[in-house]
PDB file of C-alpha atoms and ligand atoms in Angstrom:
ATOM      1  CA  MET R   1      15.286   1.165  -9.341  1.00 55.00           C
ATOM      2  CA  ALA R   2      13.085   2.315 -12.183  1.00 66.00           C
ATOM      3  CA  ALA R   3      11.726  -0.189 -14.673  1.00 78.00           C
ATOM      4  CA  ASN R   4      12.783   0.283 -18.288  1.00 89.00           C
ATOM      5  CA  SER R   5      10.226   0.517 -21.082  1.00 90.00           C
ATOM      6  CA  GLN R   6      10.540  -3.157 -21.999  1.00 91.00           C
ATOM      7  CA  GLN R   7       9.957  -4.195 -18.384  1.00 91.00           C
ATOM      8  CA  LYS R   8       7.017  -1.814 -18.205  1.00 93.00           C
ATOM      9  CA  ALA R   9       5.442  -3.300 -21.342  1.00 94.00           C
ATOM     10  CA  ARG R  10       5.776  -6.749 -19.783  1.00 95.00           C
ATOM     11  CA  LEU R  11       4.321  -5.466 -16.506  1.00 95.00           C
ATOM     12  CA  ARG R  12       1.344  -3.892 -18.302  1.00 97.00           C
ATOM     13  CA  ARG R  13       0.599  -7.205 -19.995  1.00 97.00           C
ATOM     14  CA  SER R  14       0.684  -9.191 -16.773  1.00 97.00           C
ATOM     15  CA  LEU R  15      -1.350  -6.567 -14.892  1.00 98.00           C
ATOM     16  CA  ALA R  16      -3.948  -6.654 -17.695  1.00 98.00           C
ATOM     17  CA  ALA R  17      -4.047 -10.442 -17.403  1.00 98.00           C
ATOM     18  CA  ARG R  18      -4.586 -10.123 -13.642  1.00 97.00           C
ATOM     19  CA  ASP R  19      -7.034  -7.196 -13.468  1.00 97.00           C
ATOM     20  CA  GLY R  20      -8.384  -6.867 -17.013  1.00 97.00           C
ATOM     21  CA  GLN R  21      -7.371  -4.318 -19.634  1.00 97.00           C
ATOM     22  CA  GLN R  22      -8.933  -1.381 -17.810  1.00 97.00           C
ATOM     23  CA  CYS R  23      -8.149   1.430 -15.415  1.00 96.00           C
ATOM     24  CA  PHE R  24      -8.085   0.068 -11.864  1.00 95.00           C
ATOM     25  CA  TYR R  25      -9.776   3.214 -10.559  1.00 93.00           C
ATOM     26  CA  CYS R  26     -12.386   4.379 -13.096  1.00 93.00           C
ATOM     27  CA  LYS R  27     -12.729   1.066 -14.955  1.00 93.00           C
ATOM     28  CA  SER R  28     -12.423   2.666 -18.378  1.00 94.00           C
ATOM     29  CA  GLY R  29     -10.993   0.173 -20.835  1.00 96.00           C
ATOM     30  CA  PHE R  30      -7.737   0.565 -22.747  1.00 96.00           C
ATOM     31  CA  VAL R  31      -7.984   0.036 -26.488  1.00 95.00           C
ATOM     32  CA  ASP R  32      -4.205  -0.036 -26.604  1.00 95.00           C
ATOM     33  CA  LEU R  33      -2.331  -1.261 -23.551  1.00 95.00           C
ATOM     34  CA  ALA R  34       0.412   1.246 -24.392  1.00 93.00           C
ATOM     35  CA  ASP R  35      -2.046   3.979 -23.263  1.00 94.00           C
ATOM     36  CA  ALA R  36      -2.149   2.521 -19.761  1.00 97.00           C
ATOM     37  CA  THR R  37       0.106   3.903 -17.070  1.00 96.00           C
ATOM     38  CA  ILE R  38       1.456   1.774 -14.257  1.00 96.00           C
ATOM     39  CA  ASP R  39       0.411   3.157 -10.916  1.00 95.00           C
ATOM     40  CA  HIS R  40       1.793   2.345  -7.495  1.00 95.00           C
ATOM     41  CA  LEU R  41      -1.189   1.514  -5.292  1.00 93.00           C
ATOM     42  CA  ILE R  42       0.830   2.453  -2.232  1.00 93.00           C
ATOM     43  CA  PRO R  43       2.804   5.522  -3.358  1.00 92.00           C
ATOM     44  CA  LYS R  44       6.394   4.903  -4.426  1.00 90.00           C
ATOM     45  CA  SER R  45       7.526   7.342  -1.773  1.00 90.00           C
ATOM     46  CA  ILE R  46       6.181   4.971   0.898  1.00 91.00           C
ATOM     47  CA  LEU R  47       6.751   1.597  -0.765  1.00 91.00           C
ATOM     48  CA  PRO R  48       9.497   1.945  -3.381  1.00 91.00           C
ATOM     49  CA  GLY R  49      10.132  -0.631  -6.092  1.00 91.00           C
ATOM     50  CA  TRP R  50       8.161  -2.308  -8.854  1.00 91.00           C
ATOM     51  CA  ARG R  51       6.624  -5.266  -7.096  1.00 93.00           C
ATOM     52  CA  GLN R  52       3.569  -6.430  -8.962  1.00 94.00           C
ATOM     53  CA  TYR R  53       1.354  -6.734  -5.864  1.00 95.00           C
ATOM     54  CA  ASN R  54       1.646  -2.976  -5.462  1.00 96.00           C
ATOM     55  CA  LEU R  55       1.026  -2.100  -9.117  1.00 96.00           C
ATOM     56  CA  VAL R  56      -2.181  -1.475 -11.051  1.00 97.00           C
ATOM     57  CA  LEU R  57      -3.023  -0.166 -14.505  1.00 97.00           C
ATOM     58  CA  ALA R  58      -4.398   3.359 -14.489  1.00 97.00           C
ATOM     59  CA  CYS R  59      -5.490   5.827 -17.143  1.00 96.00           C
ATOM     60  CA  ARG R  60      -3.480   9.023 -17.267  1.00 95.00           C
ATOM     61  CA  PRO R  61      -6.149  11.252 -15.628  1.00 94.00           C
ATOM     62  CA  CYS R  62      -6.557   8.848 -12.697  1.00 94.00           C
ATOM     63  CA  ASN R  63      -2.821   8.411 -12.282  1.00 94.00           C
ATOM     64  CA  ASN R  64      -2.310  12.182 -12.303  1.00 93.00           C
ATOM     65  CA  ALA R  65      -5.199  12.746  -9.922  1.00 92.00           C
ATOM     66  CA  LYS R  66      -4.043  10.060  -7.519  1.00 91.00           C
ATOM     67  CA  ALA R  67      -0.439  11.263  -7.449  1.00 86.00           C
ATOM     68  CA  ASP R  68       0.923  10.439  -3.996  1.00 86.00           C
ATOM     69  CA  THR R  69      -2.338   9.767  -2.163  1.00 88.00           C
ATOM     70  CA  LEU R  70      -3.093   6.452  -0.527  1.00 88.00           C
ATOM     71  CA  PRO R  71      -5.669   4.173  -2.181  1.00 86.00           C
ATOM     72  CA  GLN R  72      -7.943   4.548   0.860  1.00 85.00           C
ATOM     73  CA  VAL R  73      -8.112   8.258   0.090  1.00 87.00           C
ATOM     74  CA  PHE R  74      -8.191   8.124  -3.672  1.00 86.00           C
ATOM     75  CA  ILE R  75     -10.537   5.196  -4.444  1.00 86.00           C
ATOM     76  CA  PRO R  76     -13.652   6.754  -2.830  1.00 87.00           C
ATOM     77  CA  ARG R  77     -12.857   9.921  -4.800  1.00 84.00           C
ATOM     78  CA  ALA R  78     -12.541   7.963  -8.069  1.00 84.00           C
ATOM     79  CA  GLU R  79     -15.834   6.221  -7.331  1.00 84.00           C
ATOM     80  CA  ALA R  80     -17.500   9.591  -6.820  1.00 84.00           C
ATOM     81  CA  VAL R  81     -16.241  10.687 -10.245  1.00 78.00           C
ATOM     82  CA  GLN R  82     -17.556   7.475 -11.753  1.00 80.00           C
ATOM     83  CA  THR R  83     -20.963   8.000 -10.116  1.00 86.00           C
ATOM     84  CA  ARG R  84     -21.120  11.572 -11.408  1.00 87.00           C
ATOM     85  CA  ARG R  85     -20.202  10.346 -14.889  1.00 84.00           C
ATOM     86  CA  GLU R  86     -22.990   7.748 -14.743  1.00 86.00           C
ATOM     87  CA  ALA R  87     -25.440  10.371 -13.513  1.00 88.00           C
ATOM     88  CA  SER R  88     -24.669  12.672 -16.414  1.00 86.00           C
ATOM     89  CA  ARG R  89     -24.981   9.725 -18.801  1.00 84.00           C
ATOM     90  CA  ARG R  90     -28.422   9.090 -17.300  1.00 84.00           C
ATOM     91  CA  ARG R  91     -29.403  12.730 -17.722  1.00 82.00           C
ATOM     92  CA  THR R  92     -28.424  12.676 -21.379  1.00 77.00           C
ATOM     93  CA  GLY R  93     -30.474   9.501 -21.850  1.00 66.00           C
ATOM     94  CA  LEU R  94     -27.505   7.323 -22.704  1.00 59.00           C
ATOM     95  CA  GLY R  95     -27.135   4.236 -20.555  1.00 51.00           C
ATOM     96  CA  ARG R  96     -30.118   3.438 -18.413  1.00 50.00           C
ATOM     97  CA  THR R  97     -29.405   2.152 -14.944  1.00 51.00           C
ATOM     98  CA  SER R  98     -32.110   2.511 -12.363  1.00 48.00           C
ATOM     99  CA  PRO R  99     -31.044   3.234  -8.785  1.00 50.00           C
ATOM    100  CA  ARG R 100     -32.431  -0.174  -7.902  1.00 51.00           C
ATOM    101  CA  GLY R 101     -30.286  -1.777 -10.601  1.00 46.00           C
ATOM    102  CA  ARG R 102     -27.223   0.006  -9.254  1.00 49.00           C
ATOM    103  CA  LEU R 103     -27.875  -1.337  -5.778  1.00 47.00           C
ATOM    104  CA  ALA R 104     -28.314  -4.834  -7.169  1.00 46.00           C
ATOM    105  CA  LEU R 105     -25.000  -4.497  -8.982  1.00 50.00           C
ATOM    106  CA  ALA R 106     -23.267  -3.174  -5.892  1.00 49.00           C
ATOM    107  CA  ALA R 107     -24.558  -5.999  -3.671  1.00 46.00           C
TER     108      ALA R 107
HETATM  109 ZN1   ZN Y   1      -9.022   5.935 -14.743  1.00 51.92          ZN
END
């Protein structure tokens, strides 16, 4: 059964309360929660339904990129994108995180 738009709005609010108002995969924040998509962590085709434990907020690019892949496959890929984004930010001189700082954050 698909959730209607009212149910989805409610779901987005409770997912934001649980995980923060950001994309689960790339961690980019949502200015407006209406921009967030609801993604099935385990693809709908494998685990159908709208149970909250299987749902996360995702930005449109991440949701499209993830499509029907399993989180074990997609999350390392999303992290690689995030790392590349940070690297290009470093190259342009915006945002300064030293490799040591990154390790400290990751620990
Ligand atoms: Zn994202």
